[in-house]
Amino acid sequence: MINFLIKEILKKNHKLRDKYKDQECYILGNGASIKNYNLNLLKDKNVIICNWMSLHKDIINLKNIIAYIECTPFWFFPYFRHPYTKKLRPSFHKKLFLENYSKLNCPLFTSVSSFFFLNKSTTFFLHDFGNKDLNFKNFDICNKFSLLGGASYTMLAIAKYLGFKKINL
């Protein structure tokens, strides 16, 4: 029953297939190594970003953010389990992320576990249905999407699904 409901949620992703066929995009990580990079050089390029990239000082200048990836399961849940104390605590993740993300005009791709905590009109959900085996030939974000093991895999797969011919890292 649950899988049926999830499949219904994922049907929305079909409309994205090959949306950017034969175009070029840039995939940006979000580590400390790029915090001082001038992103204005990419302001008119198709860009896919992830995680905390919304905190970068130049992010607001990017005009063509095609996808924002935050694939951590339960990331937008109101509570999180502290890694050391193992106690549930109110989550600061959602508020901080959404404050910065709201300044951007781009779709969000995230785990279906966040379905009840986000705006459905601007969010596309992903799920692996228990399939954790990385399959680099399966870019179908409407079914068993096994490339949720990290933002890099997810960004590459989504770029491929969207039809980009040239993907720059």
JSON list of C-alpha atoms in Angstrom, two decimals:
[
{"chain": "A", "resi": 1, "resn": "MET", "atom": "CA", "xyz": [0.00, 0.00, 0.00]},
{"chain": "A", "resi": 2, "resn": "ILE", "atom": "CA", "xyz": [2.76, 2.45, 0.97]},
{"chain": "A", "resi": 3, "resn": "ASN", "atom": "CA", "xyz": [4.74, 1.65, -2.20]},
{"chain": "A", "resi": 4, "resn": "PHE", "atom": "CA", "xyz": [1.66, 2.39, -4.29]},
{"chain": "A", "resi": 5, "resn": "LEU", "atom": "CA", "xyz": [1.30, 5.82, -2.65]},
{"chain": "A", "resi": 6, "resn": "ILE", "atom": "CA", "xyz": [4.99, 6.58, -3.15]},
{"chain": "A", "resi": 7, "resn": "LYS", "atom": "CA", "xyz": [4.76, 5.60, -6.83]},
{"chain": "A", "resi": 8, "resn": "GLU", "atom": "CA", "xyz": [1.88, 8.06, -7.20]},
{"chain": "A", "resi": 9, "resn": "ILE", "atom": "CA", "xyz": [4.04, 10.82, -5.68]},
{"chain": "A", "resi": 10, "resn": "LEU", "atom": "CA", "xyz": [6.93, 9.98, -8.03]},
{"chain": "A", "resi": 11, "resn": "LYS", "atom": "CA", "xyz": [4.73, 10.20, -11.16]},
{"chain": "A", "resi": 12, "resn": "LYS", "atom": "CA", "xyz": [5.18, 13.98, -11.07]},
{"chain": "A", "resi": 13, "resn": "ASN", "atom": "CA", "xyz": [8.85, 13.47, -11.98]},
{"chain": "A", "resi": 14, "resn": "HIS", "atom": "CA", "xyz": [7.93, 12.18, -15.47]},
{"chain": "A", "resi": 15, "resn": "LYS", "atom": "CA", "xyz": [7.41, 15.70, -16.79]},
{"chain": "A", "resi": 16, "resn": "LEU", "atom": "CA", "xyz": [11.13, 16.44, -16.27]},
{"chain": "A", "resi": 17, "resn": "ARG", "atom": "CA", "xyz": [12.50, 13.73, -18.55]},
{"chain": "A", "resi": 18, "resn": "ASP", "atom": "CA", "xyz": [14.77, 15.32, -21.20]},
{"chain": "A", "resi": 19, "resn": "LYS", "atom": "CA", "xyz": [13.54, 18.81, -20.32]},
{"chain": "A", "resi": 20, "resn": "TYR", "atom": "CA", "xyz": [17.04, 20.16, -21.05]},
{"chain": "A", "resi": 21, "resn": "LYS", "atom": "CA", "xyz": [17.89, 17.75, -23.87]},
{"chain": "A", "resi": 22, "resn": "ASP", "atom": "CA", "xyz": [21.30, 18.34, -25.43]},
{"chain": "A", "resi": 23, "resn": "GLN", "atom": "CA", "xyz": [22.10, 21.37, -23.24]},
{"chain": "A", "resi": 24, "resn": "GLU", "atom": "CA", "xyz": [25.05, 21.90, -20.89]},
{"chain": "A", "resi": 25, "resn": "CYS", "atom": "CA", "xyz": [25.03, 22.19, -17.10]},
{"chain": "A", "resi": 26, "resn": "TYR", "atom": "CA", "xyz": [27.39, 22.73, -14.19]},
{"chain": "A", "resi": 27, "resn": "ILE", "atom": "CA", "xyz": [27.24, 20.71, -10.98]},
{"chain": "A", "resi": 28, "resn": "LEU", "atom": "CA", "xyz": [28.46, 22.46, -7.84]},
{"chain": "A", "resi": 29, "resn": "GLY", "atom": "CA", "xyz": [29.29, 20.87, -4.52]},
{"chain": "A", "resi": 30, "resn": "ASN", "atom": "CA", "xyz": [29.16, 22.89, -1.35]},
{"chain": "A", "resi": 31, "resn": "GLY", "atom": "CA", "xyz": [32.31, 22.21, 0.61]},
{"chain": "A", "resi": 32, "resn": "ALA", "atom": "CA", "xyz": [34.53, 24.73, 2.32]},
{"chain": "A", "resi": 33, "resn": "SER", "atom": "CA", "xyz": [36.90, 24.57, -0.64]},
{"chain": "A", "resi": 34, "resn": "ILE", "atom": "CA", "xyz": [34.51, 26.60, -2.80]},
{"chain": "A", "resi": 35, "resn": "LYS", "atom": "CA", "xyz": [33.20, 29.08, -0.25]},
{"chain": "A", "resi": 36, "resn": "ASN", "atom": "CA", "xyz": [35.40, 31.85, -1.68]},
{"chain": "A", "resi": 37, "resn": "TYR", "atom": "CA", "xyz": [34.89, 30.99, -5.35]},
{"chain": "A", "resi": 38, "resn": "ASN", "atom": "CA", "xyz": [33.24, 33.62, -7.50]},
{"chain": "A", "resi": 39, "resn": "LEU", "atom": "CA", "xyz": [30.03, 31.97, -8.67]},
{"chain": "A", "resi": 40, "resn": "ASN", "atom": "CA", "xyz": [29.15, 35.01, -10.75]},
{"chain": "A", "resi": 41, "resn": "LEU", "atom": "CA", "xyz": [31.13, 33.38, -13.57]},
{"chain": "A", "resi": 42, "resn": "LEU", "atom": "CA", "xyz": [28.24, 30.89, -13.80]},
{"chain": "A", "resi": 43, "resn": "LYS", "atom": "CA", "xyz": [25.40, 33.38, -13.42]},
{"chain": "A", "resi": 44, "resn": "ASP", "atom": "CA", "xyz": [23.88, 32.62, -16.86]},
{"chain": "A", "resi": 45, "resn": "LYS", "atom": "CA", "xyz": [24.71, 28.90, -16.92]},
{"chain": "A", "resi": 46, "resn": "ASN", "atom": "CA", "xyz": [22.45, 25.96, -16.07]},
{"chain": "A", "resi": 47, "resn": "VAL", "atom": "CA", "xyz": [23.50, 24.91, -12.57]},
{"chain": "A", "resi": 48, "resn": "ILE", "atom": "CA", "xyz": [22.63, 22.03, -10.23]},
{"chain": "A", "resi": 49, "resn": "ILE", "atom": "CA", "xyz": [23.49, 22.57, -6.57]},
{"chain": "A", "resi": 50, "resn": "CYS", "atom": "CA", "xyz": [23.18, 20.65, -3.31]},
{"chain": "A", "resi": 51, "resn": "ASN", "atom": "CA", "xyz": [22.98, 20.68, 0.47]},
{"chain": "A", "resi": 52, "resn": "TRP", "atom": "CA", "xyz": [24.13, 23.95, 2.05]},
{"chain": "A", "resi": 53, "resn": "MET", "atom": "CA", "xyz": [25.05, 25.71, -1.19]},
{"chain": "A", "resi": 54, "resn": "SER", "atom": "CA", "xyz": [22.25, 28.20, -0.46]},
{"chain": "A", "resi": 55, "resn": "LEU", "atom": "CA", "xyz": [24.59, 29.75, 2.13]},
{"chain": "A", "resi": 56, "resn": "HIS", "atom": "CA", "xyz": [27.19, 30.77, -0.48]},
{"chain": "A", "resi": 57, "resn": "LYS", "atom": "CA", "xyz": [27.46, 34.55, -0.81]},
{"chain": "A", "resi": 58, "resn": "ASP", "atom": "CA", "xyz": [27.04, 34.50, -4.62]},
{"chain": "A", "resi": 59, "resn": "ILE", "atom": "CA", "xyz": [24.22, 31.97, -4.88]},
{"chain": "A", "resi": 60, "resn": "ILE", "atom": "CA", "xyz": [21.52, 34.60, -5.29]},
{"chain": "A", "resi": 61, "resn": "ASN", "atom": "CA", "xyz": [23.23, 35.78, -8.51]},
{"chain": "A", "resi": 62, "resn": "LEU", "atom": "CA", "xyz": [22.77, 32.44, -10.30]},
{"chain": "A", "resi": 63, "resn": "LYS", "atom": "CA", "xyz": [19.84, 32.86, -12.69]},
{"chain": "A", "resi": 64, "resn": "ASN", "atom": "CA", "xyz": [19.45, 29.28, -13.92]},
{"chain": "A", "resi": 65, "resn": "ILE", "atom": "CA", "xyz": [19.49, 26.93, -10.96]},
{"chain": "A", "resi": 66, "resn": "ILE", "atom": "CA", "xyz": [17.91, 23.89, -12.54]},
{"chain": "A", "resi": 67, "resn": "ALA", "atom": "CA", "xyz": [17.80, 21.69, -9.45]},
{"chain": "A", "resi": 68, "resn": "TYR", "atom": "CA", "xyz": [18.59, 21.92, -5.76]},
{"chain": "A", "resi": 69, "resn": "ILE", "atom": "CA", "xyz": [19.42, 18.53, -4.24]},
{"chain": "A", "resi": 70, "resn": "GLU", "atom": "CA", "xyz": [18.99, 17.65, -0.56]},
{"chain": "A", "resi": 71, "resn": "CYS", "atom": "CA", "xyz": [18.64, 13.88, -0.53]},
{"chain": "A", "resi": 72, "resn": "THR", "atom": "CA", "xyz": [19.24, 13.13, 3.15]},
{"chain": "A", "resi": 73, "resn": "PRO", "atom": "CA", "xyz": [16.27, 11.10, 4.43]},
{"chain": "A", "resi": 74, "resn": "PHE", "atom": "CA", "xyz": [14.15, 12.89, 7.05]},
{"chain": "A", "resi": 75, "resn": "TRP", "atom": "CA", "xyz": [16.21, 16.08, 6.62]},
{"chain": "A", "resi": 76, "resn": "PHE", "atom": "CA", "xyz": [13.09, 18.23, 6.83]},
{"chain": "A", "resi": 77, "resn": "PHE", "atom": "CA", "xyz": [11.53, 16.33, 9.72]},
{"chain": "A", "resi": 78, "resn": "PRO", "atom": "CA", "xyz": [10.82, 18.66, 12.68]},
{"chain": "A", "resi": 79, "resn": "TYR", "atom": "CA", "xyz": [13.09, 16.64, 14.99]},
{"chain": "A", "resi": 80, "resn": "PHE", "atom": "CA", "xyz": [16.46, 14.94, 14.66]},
{"chain": "A", "resi": 81, "resn": "ARG", "atom": "CA", "xyz": [18.36, 12.42, 16.75]},
{"chain": "A", "resi": 82, "resn": "HIS", "atom": "CA", "xyz": [21.51, 13.97, 18.17]},
{"chain": "A", "resi": 83, "resn": "PRO", "atom": "CA", "xyz": [24.48, 11.85, 16.98]},
{"chain": "A", "resi": 84, "resn": "TYR", "atom": "CA", "xyz": [26.12, 11.69, 20.41]},
{"chain": "A", "resi": 85, "resn": "THR", "atom": "CA", "xyz": [23.34, 11.83, 22.98]},
{"chain": "A", "resi": 86, "resn": "LYS", "atom": "CA", "xyz": [20.88, 9.90, 20.75]},
{"chain": "A", "resi": 87, "resn": "LYS", "atom": "CA", "xyz": [18.11, 12.13, 22.10]},
{"chain": "A", "resi": 88, "resn": "LEU", "atom": "CA", "xyz": [15.48, 13.71, 19.89]},
{"chain": "A", "resi": 89, "resn": "ARG", "atom": "CA", "xyz": [15.90, 17.45, 19.54]},
{"chain": "A", "resi": 90, "resn": "PRO", "atom": "CA", "xyz": [14.06, 20.11, 17.53]},
{"chain": "A", "resi": 91, "resn": "SER", "atom": "CA", "xyz": [15.62, 20.40, 14.11]},
{"chain": "A", "resi": 92, "resn": "PHE", "atom": "CA", "xyz": [17.25, 23.63, 13.00]},
{"chain": "A", "resi": 93, "resn": "HIS", "atom": "CA", "xyz": [17.95, 22.16, 9.54]},
{"chain": "A", "resi": 94, "resn": "LYS", "atom": "CA", "xyz": [14.57, 22.81, 7.99]},
{"chain": "A", "resi": 95, "resn": "LYS", "atom": "CA", "xyz": [14.25, 26.42, 9.13]},
{"chain": "A", "resi": 96, "resn": "LEU", "atom": "CA", "xyz": [17.79, 27.44, 8.14]},
{"chain": "A", "resi": 97, "resn": "PHE", "atom": "CA", "xyz": [17.64, 25.62, 4.81]},
{"chain": "A", "resi": 98, "resn": "LEU", "atom": "CA", "xyz": [14.23, 26.94, 3.82]},
{"chain": "A", "resi": 99, "resn": "GLU", "atom": "CA", "xyz": [15.09, 30.52, 4.81]},
{"chain": "A", "resi": 100, "resn": "ASN", "atom": "CA", "xyz": [17.94, 30.49, 2.31]},
{"chain": "A", "resi": 101, "resn": "TYR", "atom": "CA", "xyz": [16.27, 28.28, -0.29]},
{"chain": "A", "resi": 102, "resn": "SER", "atom": "CA", "xyz": [13.21, 30.56, -0.39]},
{"chain": "A", "resi": 103, "resn": "LYS", "atom": "CA", "xyz": [15.37, 33.30, -1.93]},
{"chain": "A", "resi": 104, "resn": "LEU", "atom": "CA", "xyz": [16.02, 31.07, -4.95]},
{"chain": "A", "resi": 105, "resn": "ASN", "atom": "CA", "xyz": [13.57, 30.21, -7.68]},
{"chain": "A", "resi": 106, "resn": "CYS", "atom": "CA", "xyz": [14.33, 26.56, -8.38]},
{"chain": "A", "resi": 107, "resn": "PRO", "atom": "CA", "xyz": [12.90, 23.09, -7.82]},
{"chain": "A", "resi": 108, "resn": "LEU", "atom": "CA", "xyz": [14.00, 21.06, -4.84]},
{"chain": "A", "resi": 109, "resn": "PHE", "atom": "CA", "xyz": [14.76, 17.33, -5.14]},
{"chain": "A", "resi": 110, "resn": "THR", "atom": "CA", "xyz": [14.64, 15.41, -1.89]},
{"chain": "A", "resi": 111, "resn": "SER", "atom": "CA", "xyz": [13.74, 12.11, -0.25]},
{"chain": "A", "resi": 112, "resn": "VAL", "atom": "CA", "xyz": [10.09, 11.11, -0.21]},
{"chain": "A", "resi": 113, "resn": "SER", "atom": "CA", "xyz": [10.48, 10.92, 3.60]},
{"chain": "A", "resi": 114, "resn": "SER", "atom": "CA", "xyz": [10.03, 14.72, 3.60]},
{"chain": "A", "resi": 115, "resn": "PHE", "atom": "CA", "xyz": [6.74, 14.64, 1.71]},
{"chain": "A", "resi": 116, "resn": "PHE", "atom": "CA", "xyz": [4.62, 15.91, 4.61]},
{"chain": "A", "resi": 117, "resn": "PHE", "atom": "CA", "xyz": [7.02, 18.71, 5.55]},
{"chain": "A", "resi": 118, "resn": "LEU", "atom": "CA", "xyz": [7.52, 20.63, 2.28]},
{"chain": "A", "resi": 119, "resn": "ASN", "atom": "CA", "xyz": [5.68, 22.60, -0.38]},
{"chain": "A", "resi": 120, "resn": "LYS", "atom": "CA", "xyz": [4.68, 19.98, -2.94]},
{"chain": "A", "resi": 121, "resn": "SER", "atom": "CA", "xyz": [4.40, 22.40, -5.87]},
{"chain": "A", "resi": 122, "resn": "THR", "atom": "CA", "xyz": [8.13, 23.19, -5.97]},
{"chain": "A", "resi": 123, "resn": "THR", "atom": "CA", "xyz": [9.46, 19.86, -4.72]},
{"chain": "A", "resi": 124, "resn": "PHE", "atom": "CA", "xyz": [10.24, 16.64, -6.55]},
{"chain": "A", "resi": 125, "resn": "PHE", "atom": "CA", "xyz": [10.57, 13.55, -4.42]},
{"chain": "A", "resi": 126, "resn": "LEU", "atom": "CA", "xyz": [12.95, 10.60, -4.84]},
{"chain": "A", "resi": 127, "resn": "HIS", "atom": "CA", "xyz": [12.90, 7.08, -3.41]},
{"chain": "A", "resi": 128, "resn": "ASP", "atom": "CA", "xyz": [14.92, 3.89, -3.75]},
{"chain": "A", "resi": 129, "resn": "PHE", "atom": "CA", "xyz": [12.29, 1.34, -2.57]},
{"chain": "A", "resi": 130, "resn": "GLY", "atom": "CA", "xyz": [15.07, -0.39, -0.62]},
{"chain": "A", "resi": 131, "resn": "ASN", "atom": "CA", "xyz": [17.36, -0.72, -3.64]},
{"chain": "A", "resi": 132, "resn": "LYS", "atom": "CA", "xyz": [20.72, 0.50, -2.30]},
{"chain": "A", "resi": 133, "resn": "ASP", "atom": "CA", "xyz": [22.86, -1.05, -5.06]},
{"chain": "A", "resi": 134, "resn": "LEU", "atom": "CA", "xyz": [24.37, 1.79, -7.07]},
{"chain": "A", "resi": 135, "resn": "ASN", "atom": "CA", "xyz": [23.25, 1.41, -10.66]},
{"chain": "A", "resi": 136, "resn": "PHE", "atom": "CA", "xyz": [24.80, 4.03, -12.91]},
{"chain": "A", "resi": 137, "resn": "LYS", "atom": "CA", "xyz": [22.61, 2.91, -15.81]},
{"chain": "A", "resi": 138, "resn": "ASN", "atom": "CA", "xyz": [19.38, 3.70, -13.98]},
{"chain": "A", "resi": 139, "resn": "PHE", "atom": "CA", "xyz": [18.63, 7.42, -14.02]},
{"chain": "A", "resi": 140, "resn": "ASP", "atom": "CA", "xyz": [14.87, 7.00, -13.71]},
{"chain": "A", "resi": 141, "resn": "ILE", "atom": "CA", "xyz": [13.77, 9.27, -10.88]},
{"chain": "A", "resi": 142, "resn": "CYS", "atom": "CA", "xyz": [10.21, 7.95, -11.20]},
{"chain": "A", "resi": 143, "resn": "ASN", "atom": "CA", "xyz": [10.96, 4.45, -9.92]},
{"chain": "A", "resi": 144, "resn": "LYS", "atom": "CA", "xyz": [13.59, 2.60, -7.87]},
{"chain": "A", "resi": 145, "resn": "PHE", "atom": "CA", "xyz": [16.25, 5.29, -7.86]},
{"chain": "A", "resi": 146, "resn": "SER", "atom": "CA", "xyz": [19.34, 3.72, -6.31]},
{"chain": "A", "resi": 147, "resn": "LEU", "atom": "CA", "xyz": [21.56, 6.80, -6.66]},
{"chain": "A", "resi": 148, "resn": "LEU", "atom": "CA", "xyz": [20.56, 8.42, -3.37]},
{"chain": "A", "resi": 149, "resn": "GLY", "atom": "CA", "xyz": [23.81, 7.41, -1.66]},
{"chain": "A", "resi": 150, "resn": "GLY", "atom": "CA", "xyz": [25.10, 10.97, -1.75]},
{"chain": "A", "resi": 151, "resn": "ALA", "atom": "CA", "xyz": [24.47, 14.32, -3.36]},
{"chain": "A", "resi": 152, "resn": "SER", "atom": "CA", "xyz": [27.13, 13.78, -6.05]},
{"chain": "A", "resi": 153, "resn": "TYR", "atom": "CA", "xyz": [25.48, 10.62, -7.36]},
{"chain": "A", "resi": 154, "resn": "THR", "atom": "CA", "xyz": [22.06, 12.21, -7.16]},
{"chain": "A", "resi": 155, "resn": "MET", "atom": "CA", "xyz": [23.10, 15.40, -8.98]},
{"chain": "A", "resi": 156, "resn": "LEU", "atom": "CA", "xyz": [24.73, 13.44, -11.81]},
{"chain": "A", "resi": 157, "resn": "ALA", "atom": "CA", "xyz": [21.73, 11.16, -12.19]},
{"chain": "A", "resi": 158, "resn": "ILE", "atom": "CA", "xyz": [19.25, 14.03, -12.22]},
{"chain": "A", "resi": 159, "resn": "ALA", "atom": "CA", "xyz": [21.36, 15.91, -14.77]},
{"chain": "A", "resi": 160, "resn": "LYS", "atom": "CA", "xyz": [21.28, 12.81, -16.95]},
{"chain": "A", "resi": 161, "resn": "TYR", "atom": "CA", "xyz": [17.52, 12.36, -16.46]},
{"chain": "A", "resi": 162, "resn": "LEU", "atom": "CA", "xyz": [16.94, 16.00, -17.41]},
{"chain": "A", "resi": 163, "resn": "GLY", "atom": "CA", "xyz": [18.73, 15.30, -20.68]},
{"chain": "A", "resi": 164, "resn": "PHE", "atom": "CA", "xyz": [21.89, 17.34, -20.32]},
{"chain": "A", "resi": 165, "resn": "LYS", "atom": "CA", "xyz": [24.42, 16.33, -22.96]},
{"chain": "A", "resi": 166, "resn": "LYS", "atom": "CA", "xyz": [27.44, 17.96, -21.31]},
{"chain": "A", "resi": 167, "resn": "ILE", "atom": "CA", "xyz": [27.81, 17.90, -17.53]},
{"chain": "A", "resi": 168, "resn": "ASN", "atom": "CA", "xyz": [30.63, 19.92, -15.95]},
{"chain": "A", "resi": 169, "resn": "LEU", "atom": "CA", "xyz": [31.75, 19.20, -12.40]}
]
